[in-house]
Short mmCIF file of C-alpha atoms in Angstrom, two decimals:
data_model
loop_
_atom_site.label_atom_id
_atom_site.label_comp_id
_atom_site.label_asym_id
_atom_site.label_seq_id
_atom_site.Cartn_x
_atom_site.Cartn_y
_atom_site.Cartn_z
CA MET L 84 -29.04 -51.78 5.11
CA THR L 85 -26.62 -54.41 3.76
CA GLU L 86 -26.60 -57.69 5.73
CA ASN L 87 -23.35 -58.68 7.34
CA PRO L 88 -21.82 -61.38 5.08
CA ALA L 89 -20.70 -63.31 8.17
CA HIS L 90 -24.37 -63.73 9.12
CA THR L 91 -25.24 -65.51 5.87
CA ALA L 92 -22.05 -67.47 5.30
CA LEU L 93 -22.36 -71.23 5.38
CA TRP L 94 -19.70 -73.36 7.10
CA PRO L 95 -19.51 -77.01 5.96
CA ALA L 96 -19.45 -78.86 9.26
CA PRO L 97 -16.74 -81.51 9.00
CA THR L 98 -17.78 -85.17 9.33
CA ALA L 99 -15.69 -87.37 11.59
CA SER L 100 -13.77 -89.90 9.48
CA GLY L 101 -12.86 -91.98 12.59
CA THR L 102 -12.51 -91.73 16.30
CA VAL L 103 -11.08 -88.64 17.88
CA ASP L 104 -7.94 -88.47 20.01
CA ALA L 105 -7.24 -84.87 20.96
CA THR L 106 -6.21 -82.51 23.69
CA VAL L 107 -8.23 -79.29 23.43
CA HIS L 108 -7.13 -76.19 25.37
CA VAL L 109 -10.38 -74.35 26.13
CA PRO L 110 -10.05 -70.61 26.85
CA GLY L 111 -11.22 -69.01 30.09
CA SER L 112 -14.75 -68.95 31.41
CA LYS L 113 -16.97 -66.11 30.16
CA SER L 114 -19.12 -66.26 33.31
CA VAL L 115 -16.08 -66.04 35.63
CA THR L 116 -14.29 -63.41 33.52
CA ASN L 117 -17.23 -61.00 33.44
CA ARG L 118 -18.02 -61.38 37.14
CA ALA L 119 -14.35 -60.90 37.94
CA LEU L 120 -14.21 -57.75 35.83
CA VAL L 121 -17.16 -56.21 37.71
CA LEU L 122 -15.76 -57.11 41.17
CA ALA L 123 -12.28 -55.82 40.24
CA ALA L 124 -13.79 -52.55 38.94
CA LEU L 125 -15.63 -52.04 42.22
CA ALA L 126 -12.68 -52.96 44.43
CA ALA L 127 -10.77 -50.61 46.67
CA GLU L 128 -7.42 -51.48 45.10
CA PRO L 129 -6.06 -52.73 41.74
CA GLY L 130 -6.24 -56.40 40.85
CA TRP L 131 -5.10 -58.95 38.27
CA LEU L 132 -7.12 -61.31 36.09
CA ARG L 133 -4.94 -64.04 34.68
CA ARG L 134 -5.88 -66.03 31.54
CA PRO L 135 -9.07 -64.05 30.96
CA LEU L 136 -11.35 -64.96 28.11
CA ARG L 137 -11.03 -62.60 25.15
CA SER L 138 -14.34 -62.93 23.33
CA ARG L 139 -17.11 -60.61 22.18
CA ASP L 140 -18.97 -60.74 25.52
CA THR L 141 -15.91 -60.14 27.72
CA LEU L 142 -14.49 -57.40 25.45
CA LEU L 143 -17.88 -55.66 25.60
CA MET L 144 -17.74 -55.84 29.41
CA ALA L 145 -14.22 -54.46 29.48
CA ALA L 146 -15.10 -51.65 27.05
CA ALA L 147 -18.16 -50.73 29.12
CA LEU L 148 -16.15 -50.49 32.33
CA ARG L 149 -13.49 -48.43 30.60
CA SER L 150 -16.20 -45.99 29.44
CA LEU L 151 -17.10 -45.54 33.10
CA GLY L 152 -13.50 -44.65 33.99
CA VAL L 153 -12.09 -48.03 35.04
CA GLY L 154 -8.52 -48.74 33.91
CA ILE L 155 -8.09 -52.14 32.25
CA GLU L 156 -4.61 -52.78 30.94
CA GLU L 157 -3.91 -55.83 28.79
CA GLY L 158 -0.54 -57.45 29.01
CA VAL L 159 1.26 -60.19 30.97
CA GLY L 160 0.89 -61.16 34.63
CA PRO L 161 2.88 -59.62 37.49
CA ASP L 162 5.37 -62.47 37.24
CA GLY L 163 5.96 -61.65 33.58
CA THR L 164 4.27 -64.75 32.26
CA GLY L 165 0.84 -65.46 30.69
CA GLU L 166 -1.82 -63.13 29.40
CA ALA L 167 -3.42 -61.00 32.09
CA TRP L 168 -5.55 -57.91 32.60
CA ARG L 169 -4.64 -55.31 35.20
CA VAL L 170 -7.86 -53.70 36.54
CA ILE L 171 -7.44 -50.30 38.16
CA PRO L 172 -10.57 -49.01 39.89
CA SER L 173 -11.39 -45.32 39.84
CA GLY L 174 -14.31 -43.04 40.54
CA LEU L 175 -17.07 -44.14 38.15
CA HIS L 176 -18.42 -41.36 35.99
CA GLY L 177 -20.74 -40.48 33.12
CA PRO L 178 -21.88 -39.52 30.65
CA ALA L 179 -21.12 -42.87 29.07
CA THR L 180 -22.63 -45.21 26.51
CA VAL L 181 -22.57 -48.97 27.02
CA ASP L 182 -22.91 -51.36 24.09
CA VAL L 183 -24.18 -54.65 25.56
CA GLY L 184 -24.20 -56.51 22.27
CA ASN L 185 -26.34 -59.53 23.08
CA ALA L 186 -24.54 -60.33 26.32
CA GLY L 187 -26.86 -61.04 29.25
CA THR L 188 -24.07 -60.48 31.74
CA VAL L 189 -23.31 -57.01 30.38
CA MET L 190 -26.91 -55.86 30.05
CA ARG L 191 -27.77 -57.05 33.57
CA PHE L 192 -24.62 -56.73 35.65
CA LEU L 193 -23.76 -53.19 34.65
CA PRO L 194 -26.94 -51.16 35.36
CA PRO L 195 -26.35 -51.59 39.14
CA VAL L 196 -22.76 -50.48 38.59
CA ALA L 197 -24.01 -47.48 36.61
CA THR L 198 -26.07 -46.28 39.59
CA LEU L 199 -22.72 -45.72 41.36
CA ALA L 200 -21.42 -43.51 38.51
CA ASP L 201 -21.56 -39.77 38.63
CA GLY L 202 -23.71 -38.99 35.56
CA PRO L 203 -25.97 -40.67 33.01
CA VAL L 204 -25.08 -44.02 31.43
CA ARG L 205 -26.96 -45.07 28.32
CA PHE L 206 -27.36 -48.79 27.51
CA ASP L 207 -27.95 -50.05 24.00
CA GLY L 208 -27.20 -53.27 22.06
CA ASP L 209 -28.11 -55.67 19.31
CA PRO L 210 -31.73 -55.89 18.19
CA ARG L 211 -32.21 -59.18 20.07
CA SER L 212 -31.09 -57.49 23.32
CA TYR L 213 -34.29 -55.37 23.18
CA GLU L 214 -36.33 -58.58 23.51
CA ARG L 215 -34.47 -60.08 26.44
CA PRO L 216 -35.94 -59.50 29.88
CA LEU L 217 -34.42 -56.74 31.96
CA HIS L 218 -37.37 -55.73 34.11
CA GLY L 219 -36.12 -57.59 37.16
CA VAL L 220 -33.01 -55.45 37.33
CA ILE L 221 -34.75 -52.17 36.38
CA ASP L 222 -37.60 -52.57 38.88
CA ALA L 223 -35.23 -53.65 41.65
CA LEU L 224 -32.91 -50.69 41.14
CA ARG L 225 -35.82 -48.26 41.18
CA ALA L 226 -37.03 -49.80 44.44
CA LEU L 227 -33.53 -49.29 45.85
CA GLY L 228 -33.50 -45.60 44.92
CA ALA L 229 -32.16 -45.41 41.37
CA ARG L 230 -33.50 -43.20 38.56
CA ILE L 231 -33.83 -45.02 35.26
CA ASP L 232 -35.38 -43.90 31.94
CA ASP L 233 -36.53 -47.00 30.04
CA THR L 234 -39.48 -45.47 28.13
CA SER L 235 -37.98 -42.83 25.84
CA HIS L 236 -36.85 -45.19 23.10
CA GLY L 237 -38.49 -48.59 23.65
CA ALA L 238 -40.79 -50.76 25.72
CA PRO L 239 -40.62 -50.35 29.50
CA GLY L 240 -38.46 -52.93 31.18
CA SER L 241 -36.08 -53.40 28.26
CA LEU L 242 -33.30 -51.78 26.28
CA PRO L 243 -32.40 -49.14 25.24
CA MET L 244 -32.41 -47.25 28.53
CA THR L 245 -30.48 -44.66 30.55
CA VAL L 246 -29.37 -45.04 34.19
CA HIS L 247 -28.96 -41.65 35.83
CA GLY L 248 -26.09 -42.39 38.20
CA ALA L 249 -25.91 -40.33 41.35
CA GLY L 250 -22.55 -41.52 42.59
CA ALA L 251 -24.14 -43.81 45.20
CA LEU L 252 -27.19 -45.96 45.88
CA ASP L 253 -28.98 -46.49 49.17
CA GLY L 254 -29.63 -50.20 48.69
CA GLY L 255 -31.51 -52.23 51.25
CA VAL L 256 -34.22 -54.87 50.88
CA VAL L 257 -35.75 -55.61 47.47
CA GLU L 258 -38.15 -58.25 46.16
CA ILE L 259 -37.77 -59.53 42.60
CA ASP L 260 -39.08 -62.35 40.44
CA ALA L 261 -35.95 -63.85 38.90
CA SER L 262 -37.71 -66.83 37.33
CA SER L 263 -36.78 -65.63 33.84
CA SER L 264 -33.07 -65.15 34.62
CA SER L 265 -30.85 -65.89 37.63
CA GLN L 266 -28.71 -63.00 36.37
CA PHE L 267 -31.21 -60.60 38.00
CA VAL L 268 -30.04 -61.90 41.40
CA SER L 269 -26.35 -61.98 40.50
CA ALA L 270 -26.50 -58.42 39.12
CA LEU L 271 -27.69 -56.97 42.40
CA LEU L 272 -25.37 -59.08 44.53
CA LEU L 273 -22.22 -58.12 42.61
CA SER L 274 -22.69 -54.38 43.27
CA GLY L 275 -24.27 -54.88 46.69
CA PRO L 276 -21.11 -54.30 48.74
CA ARG L 277 -20.93 -50.77 47.28
CA PHE L 278 -24.50 -49.83 48.18
CA ASN L 279 -24.83 -47.70 51.32
CA GLN L 280 -26.95 -50.32 53.06
CA GLY L 281 -25.74 -53.34 51.15
CA VAL L 282 -28.52 -55.34 49.58
CA GLU L 283 -31.01 -58.04 50.57
CA VAL L 284 -32.45 -59.78 47.49
CA ARG L 285 -35.67 -61.74 47.98
CA HIS L 286 -36.77 -63.95 45.09
CA THR L 287 -40.57 -64.06 45.04
CA GLY L 288 -41.20 -66.29 41.99
CA SER L 289 -41.68 -70.01 41.91
CA ASN L 290 -38.83 -71.41 39.87
CA LEU L 291 -35.30 -69.98 39.93
CA PRO L 292 -33.18 -71.34 37.05
CA SER L 293 -29.40 -71.63 36.84
CA MET L 294 -28.77 -71.64 40.58
CA ALA L 295 -25.20 -72.75 39.81
CA HIS L 296 -24.51 -69.26 38.44
CA ILE L 297 -25.79 -67.63 41.65
CA ARG L 298 -23.49 -69.93 43.66
CA MET L 299 -20.65 -68.77 41.39
CA THR L 300 -21.49 -65.14 42.13
CA VAL L 301 -21.61 -65.76 45.88
CA ASP L 302 -18.33 -67.69 45.85
CA MET L 303 -16.56 -64.93 43.90
CA LEU L 304 -17.95 -62.23 46.17
CA ARG L 305 -16.59 -64.04 49.20
CA THR L 306 -13.21 -64.44 47.53
CA ALA L 307 -13.20 -60.65 47.04
CA GLY L 308 -13.82 -60.10 50.75
CA ALA L 309 -17.63 -59.57 50.79
CA GLN L 310 -19.86 -60.94 53.51
CA VAL L 311 -22.76 -62.87 51.96
CA ASP L 312 -25.58 -64.78 53.64
CA GLU L 313 -27.30 -67.26 51.35
CA PRO L 314 -29.84 -70.12 51.50
CA GLU L 315 -27.21 -72.82 50.91
CA THR L 316 -25.25 -71.89 54.04
CA GLY L 317 -28.21 -71.90 56.40
CA GLY L 318 -29.84 -68.68 55.35
CA GLU L 319 -33.49 -68.02 54.57
CA PRO L 320 -34.72 -69.76 51.39
CA ASN L 321 -34.58 -67.61 48.26
CA VAL L 322 -32.96 -64.72 50.17
CA TRP L 323 -29.40 -63.39 49.71
CA ARG L 324 -27.84 -60.64 51.88
CA VAL L 325 -24.67 -58.75 51.07
CA THR L 326 -23.13 -56.52 53.74
CA PRO L 327 -21.76 -53.14 52.67
CA GLY L 328 -17.99 -52.94 52.67
CA ALA L 329 -14.81 -52.61 50.62
CA LEU L 330 -13.91 -55.25 48.06
CA LEU L 331 -10.34 -56.54 47.84
CA GLY L 332 -8.19 -56.36 44.74
CA SER L 333 -7.73 -59.96 43.60
CA ASP L 334 -5.05 -61.95 41.76
CA LEU L 335 -7.36 -64.40 40.07
CA THR L 336 -6.63 -67.09 37.50
CA ILE L 337 -9.68 -67.66 35.31
CA GLU L 338 -10.74 -71.32 34.99
CA PRO L 339 -11.29 -72.85 31.51
CA ASP L 340 -14.87 -72.41 30.33
CA LEU L 341 -16.36 -75.85 31.00
CA SER L 342 -19.54 -75.13 29.08
CA ASN L 343 -17.40 -74.26 26.06
CA ALA L 344 -15.63 -77.62 26.52
CA GLN L 345 -18.99 -79.27 25.90
CA PRO L 346 -18.92 -79.60 22.10
CA PHE L 347 -15.45 -81.16 22.21
CA LEU L 348 -16.53 -83.72 24.82
CA ALA L 349 -19.64 -84.34 22.74
CA ALA L 350 -17.35 -85.17 19.80
CA ALA L 351 -15.97 -88.12 21.76
CA LEU L 352 -19.53 -89.32 22.40
CA VAL L 353 -20.52 -89.00 18.76
CA ALA L 354 -17.38 -90.24 17.03
CA GLY L 355 -15.84 -92.34 19.77
CA GLY L 356 -12.38 -91.88 21.09
CA THR L 357 -10.93 -89.59 23.76
CA VAL L 358 -10.81 -85.84 24.27
CA THR L 359 -8.72 -84.34 27.07
CA ILE L 360 -9.47 -80.87 28.46
CA PRO L 361 -6.38 -79.57 30.41
CA ASP L 362 -6.79 -77.67 33.70
CA TRP L 363 -10.28 -78.97 34.47
CA PRO L 364 -10.74 -77.79 38.09
CA LEU L 365 -11.20 -80.25 40.96
CA ARG L 366 -13.70 -77.88 42.55
CA THR L 367 -15.74 -75.35 40.63
CA THR L 368 -19.10 -73.54 40.63
CA GLN L 369 -19.30 -73.67 36.81
CA PRO L 370 -22.43 -75.47 35.56
CA GLY L 371 -20.37 -77.17 32.89
CA ASP L 372 -18.91 -79.49 35.53
CA LYS L 373 -22.24 -81.37 35.41
CA LEU L 374 -21.23 -82.62 31.98
CA ARG L 375 -19.14 -85.31 33.66
CA ASP L 376 -22.33 -86.92 35.01
CA ILE L 377 -24.66 -86.12 32.06
CA PHE L 378 -22.36 -87.36 29.32
CA THR L 379 -21.37 -90.44 31.30
CA GLU L 380 -25.08 -91.37 31.57
CA MET L 381 -25.32 -90.87 27.79
CA GLY L 382 -22.61 -93.50 27.17
CA GLY L 383 -19.16 -92.01 27.91
CA SER L 384 -16.65 -92.33 30.72
CA CYS L 385 -14.41 -89.73 32.28
CA GLU L 386 -11.37 -89.50 34.50
CA LEU L 387 -9.73 -86.48 36.17
CA THR L 388 -5.97 -86.86 35.78
CA ASP L 389 -2.89 -84.69 36.08
CA GLN L 390 -3.35 -83.92 32.38
CA GLY L 391 -6.96 -82.74 32.87
CA LEU L 392 -10.34 -84.30 32.24
CA LYS L 393 -10.06 -87.32 29.94
CA PHE L 394 -13.44 -88.14 28.37
CA THR L 395 -13.93 -91.26 26.28
CA GLY L 396 -16.88 -92.33 24.15
CA SER L 397 -17.58 -95.57 22.32
CA GLY L 398 -19.55 -93.94 19.51
CA THR L 399 -22.79 -95.31 20.96
CA ILE L 400 -25.05 -92.71 22.58
CA HIS L 401 -27.89 -93.44 24.98
CA GLY L 402 -30.97 -91.26 25.42
CA ILE L 403 -31.48 -89.43 28.73
CA ASP L 404 -34.27 -88.06 30.88
CA VAL L 405 -32.79 -85.13 32.74
CA ASP L 406 -33.75 -81.91 34.51
CA LEU L 407 -31.41 -79.21 33.21
CA GLY L 408 -32.94 -76.34 35.18
CA GLU L 409 -29.69 -75.52 36.96
CA VAL L 410 -27.57 -75.98 33.86
CA GLY L 411 -29.73 -74.69 31.09
CA GLU L 412 -26.89 -73.41 28.95
CA LEU L 413 -25.85 -77.03 28.32
CA THR L 414 -29.23 -77.83 26.68
CA PRO L 415 -28.47 -77.03 22.99
CA ASN L 416 -25.46 -79.32 22.75
CA ILE L 417 -27.13 -82.07 24.76
CA ALA L 418 -30.08 -81.85 22.35
CA ALA L 419 -27.75 -82.31 19.40
CA VAL L 420 -26.15 -85.36 20.98
CA ALA L 421 -29.59 -86.76 21.89
CA ALA L 422 -30.70 -86.46 18.28
CA LEU L 423 -27.98 -89.02 17.48
CA ALA L 424 -28.78 -91.42 20.34
CA ASP L 425 -30.12 -94.97 20.29
CA SER L 426 -33.25 -94.09 22.36
CA PRO L 427 -35.46 -91.09 23.06
CA SER L 428 -34.52 -88.26 25.42
CA THR L 429 -36.52 -85.79 27.49
CA LEU L 430 -34.84 -82.52 28.54
CA ARG L 431 -36.78 -80.78 31.31
CA GLY L 432 -36.73 -77.65 33.45
CA VAL L 433 -35.54 -75.20 30.80
CA ALA L 434 -38.56 -73.09 29.82
CA HIS L 435 -36.38 -70.01 30.49
CA LEU L 436 -34.29 -70.82 27.42
CA ARG L 437 -37.02 -69.18 25.33
CA LEU L 438 -35.58 -65.87 26.59
CA HIS L 439 -31.90 -66.48 25.88
CA GLU L 440 -29.83 -65.33 22.86
CA THR L 441 -32.70 -66.73 20.83
CA ASP L 442 -35.73 -68.89 21.72
CA ARG L 443 -33.49 -71.90 22.01
CA LEU L 444 -36.27 -74.45 22.40
CA ALA L 445 -38.07 -73.31 19.23
CA ALA L 446 -34.76 -72.98 17.34
CA LEU L 447 -33.52 -76.44 18.25
CA THR L 448 -36.86 -77.99 17.35
CA LYS L 449 -36.97 -76.31 13.98
CA GLU L 450 -33.38 -76.92 12.95
CA ILE L 451 -33.10 -80.55 14.04
CA ASN L 452 -36.46 -81.38 12.48
CA GLU L 453 -35.44 -79.76 9.19
CA LEU L 454 -32.57 -82.23 9.08
CA GLY L 455 -35.06 -85.06 9.44
CA GLY L 456 -35.27 -85.23 13.20
CA ASP L 457 -38.26 -85.65 15.51
CA VAL L 458 -38.17 -83.04 18.27
CA THR L 459 -41.21 -81.79 20.12
CA GLU L 460 -41.35 -78.79 22.41
CA THR L 461 -42.85 -79.38 25.82
CA ALA L 462 -43.96 -76.80 28.38
CA ASP L 463 -40.46 -76.73 29.92
CA GLY L 464 -38.16 -78.44 27.48
CA LEU L 465 -37.79 -80.87 24.60
CA HIS L 466 -38.68 -84.47 23.76
CA ILE L 467 -36.26 -85.92 21.20
CA ARG L 468 -36.86 -89.13 19.24
CA PRO L 469 -33.78 -90.04 17.25
CA ARG L 470 -34.24 -90.42 13.50
CA ARG L 471 -31.89 -90.86 10.56
CA LEU L 472 -30.78 -87.34 9.72
CA HIS L 473 -29.73 -85.80 6.45
CA GLY L 474 -27.69 -82.78 5.40
CA GLY L 475 -29.00 -79.26 5.12
CA ILE L 476 -28.55 -75.73 6.46
CA PHE L 477 -28.49 -75.41 10.25
CA HIS L 478 -29.47 -71.84 11.19
CA THR L 479 -27.97 -70.30 14.33
CA TYR L 480 -30.06 -67.17 15.01
CA ASP L 481 -26.91 -65.33 16.16
CA ASP L 482 -26.65 -67.87 19.02
CA HIS L 483 -23.24 -69.35 19.72
CA ARG L 484 -24.59 -72.51 21.27
CA MET L 485 -26.78 -73.18 18.25
CA ALA L 486 -23.67 -72.99 16.10
CA THR L 487 -21.79 -75.55 18.15
CA SER L 488 -24.86 -77.80 18.12
CA GLY L 489 -24.84 -77.77 14.36
CA ALA L 490 -21.15 -78.69 14.38
CA ILE L 491 -21.87 -81.68 16.63
CA LEU L 492 -24.57 -82.96 14.29
CA GLY L 493 -22.20 -82.51 11.35
CA LEU L 494 -19.80 -85.05 12.86
CA ALA L 495 -22.26 -87.85 12.14
CA VAL L 496 -24.34 -86.34 9.29
CA GLU L 497 -22.79 -85.48 5.95
CA GLY L 498 -23.80 -82.22 4.29
CA VAL L 499 -24.64 -80.13 7.37
CA GLU L 500 -23.88 -76.47 6.72
CA VAL L 501 -23.84 -74.16 9.75
CA GLU L 502 -25.03 -70.65 9.00
CA ASN L 503 -23.01 -67.87 10.71
CA VAL L 504 -20.56 -70.05 12.60
CA ALA L 505 -18.76 -66.75 13.34
CA THR L 506 -21.33 -66.15 16.13
CA THR L 507 -19.27 -68.55 18.26
CA ALA L 508 -16.86 -65.62 18.83
CA LYS L 509 -19.36 -64.45 21.47
CA THR L 510 -17.69 -66.80 23.96
CA LEU L 511 -15.36 -69.15 22.04
CA PRO L 512 -13.01 -67.39 19.63
CA ASP L 513 -11.43 -69.52 16.90
CA PHE L 514 -14.03 -72.31 17.30
CA PRO L 515 -13.89 -73.44 13.66
CA ASP L 516 -10.10 -73.82 13.79
CA MET L 517 -10.27 -75.60 17.17
CA TRP L 518 -12.91 -77.96 15.78
CA THR L 519 -11.04 -78.92 12.66
CA GLY L 520 -7.82 -79.15 14.71
CA MET L 521 -9.48 -81.64 17.05
CA LEU L 522 -10.40 -83.82 14.06
CA LYS L 523 -6.75 -83.76 12.83
CA ALA L 524 -5.69 -85.26 16.16
CA PRO L 525 -3.67 -85.69 18.17
CA GLN L 526 -3.13 -82.10 19.29
CA VAL L 527 -0.30 -81.09 21.59
#
């Protein structure tokens, strides 16, 4: 089989010739877009998603829902302005085949939806998707009454698999260990209103990463009219209950993806200067909002204005000791910035990153060290001692956040070549052009 040329292409990461001064319009949130698509598909009436993200992960989600019979029309909003998707729910049906790519939200959020379809739904994806944990969703759905075949073509508890939809699912109480991915909890909650008895999800493991994403799921369910009891509003610890009932069709404007704003904010830290991200929300459940605190501690300053978030760096970066357990997706870019700091950093609470698009802890350690860095894996994170770095190839392992980490390092280190920068299309289309545009500031 011939290797995809995009996977081996090398992108010379541009070095900053001075401070940055740019306004960067970041497209919509992948996490919000894919949750909104699922909720709109399960609603009792049509809905609108304004300013949705169009990336590999969200297009895979839309294609999967269409294969189940959901109408998703791309065009402009009901007021005739701005890009929008019209989602028209219908009776879910099989047979269907879902390509999950390497999207955790697709491979985990849609099996519960597939139990509501009338007919079999086969799930398959990229080779890496076979290695990512899915047992929490599979075991939970079986306990709730679903029939799933996950042994015919691979290892139990993983892809590829077939969900034999029966048009409905009893639901009820289920215990799961979601310590390897908070998406196991979100997956069950999103479809819970459509289960006959709703769902009560009880997390039995010790550590539950990325709680911010569960809060996002709960917030969006409530916006769609669902009744949700959760620990943070006085409920039982590690227990979430969703009452059965109809979901409302929404008219939702998708927020900018704050995690995808991270490399551009990091550029201000590394090169100095100011980067403005328009439409940064005053209130949000996105984990990326924590960047305001983390990057300020690392030497920057920020201000929320009418123009958006204005983030300014001096070009001097301080090391940090931080628990990233709730915001693990921010780790790769923080690690890149930390490798350029004036003191060591310790990133903790992210052992679960070994099960993401790639083993992010091993990948970051290897790639930064091969550029002359001094990174050590710990049981739950990384210890980073800044060293003078040199150029070389920065491999990405088909992981979009590895690619943006290489770009950040390239700002300060001449000769960094990022392998397969095209993988950023997973969540951030046009990243290379956005990156070089930022460096040709100011943008308008």
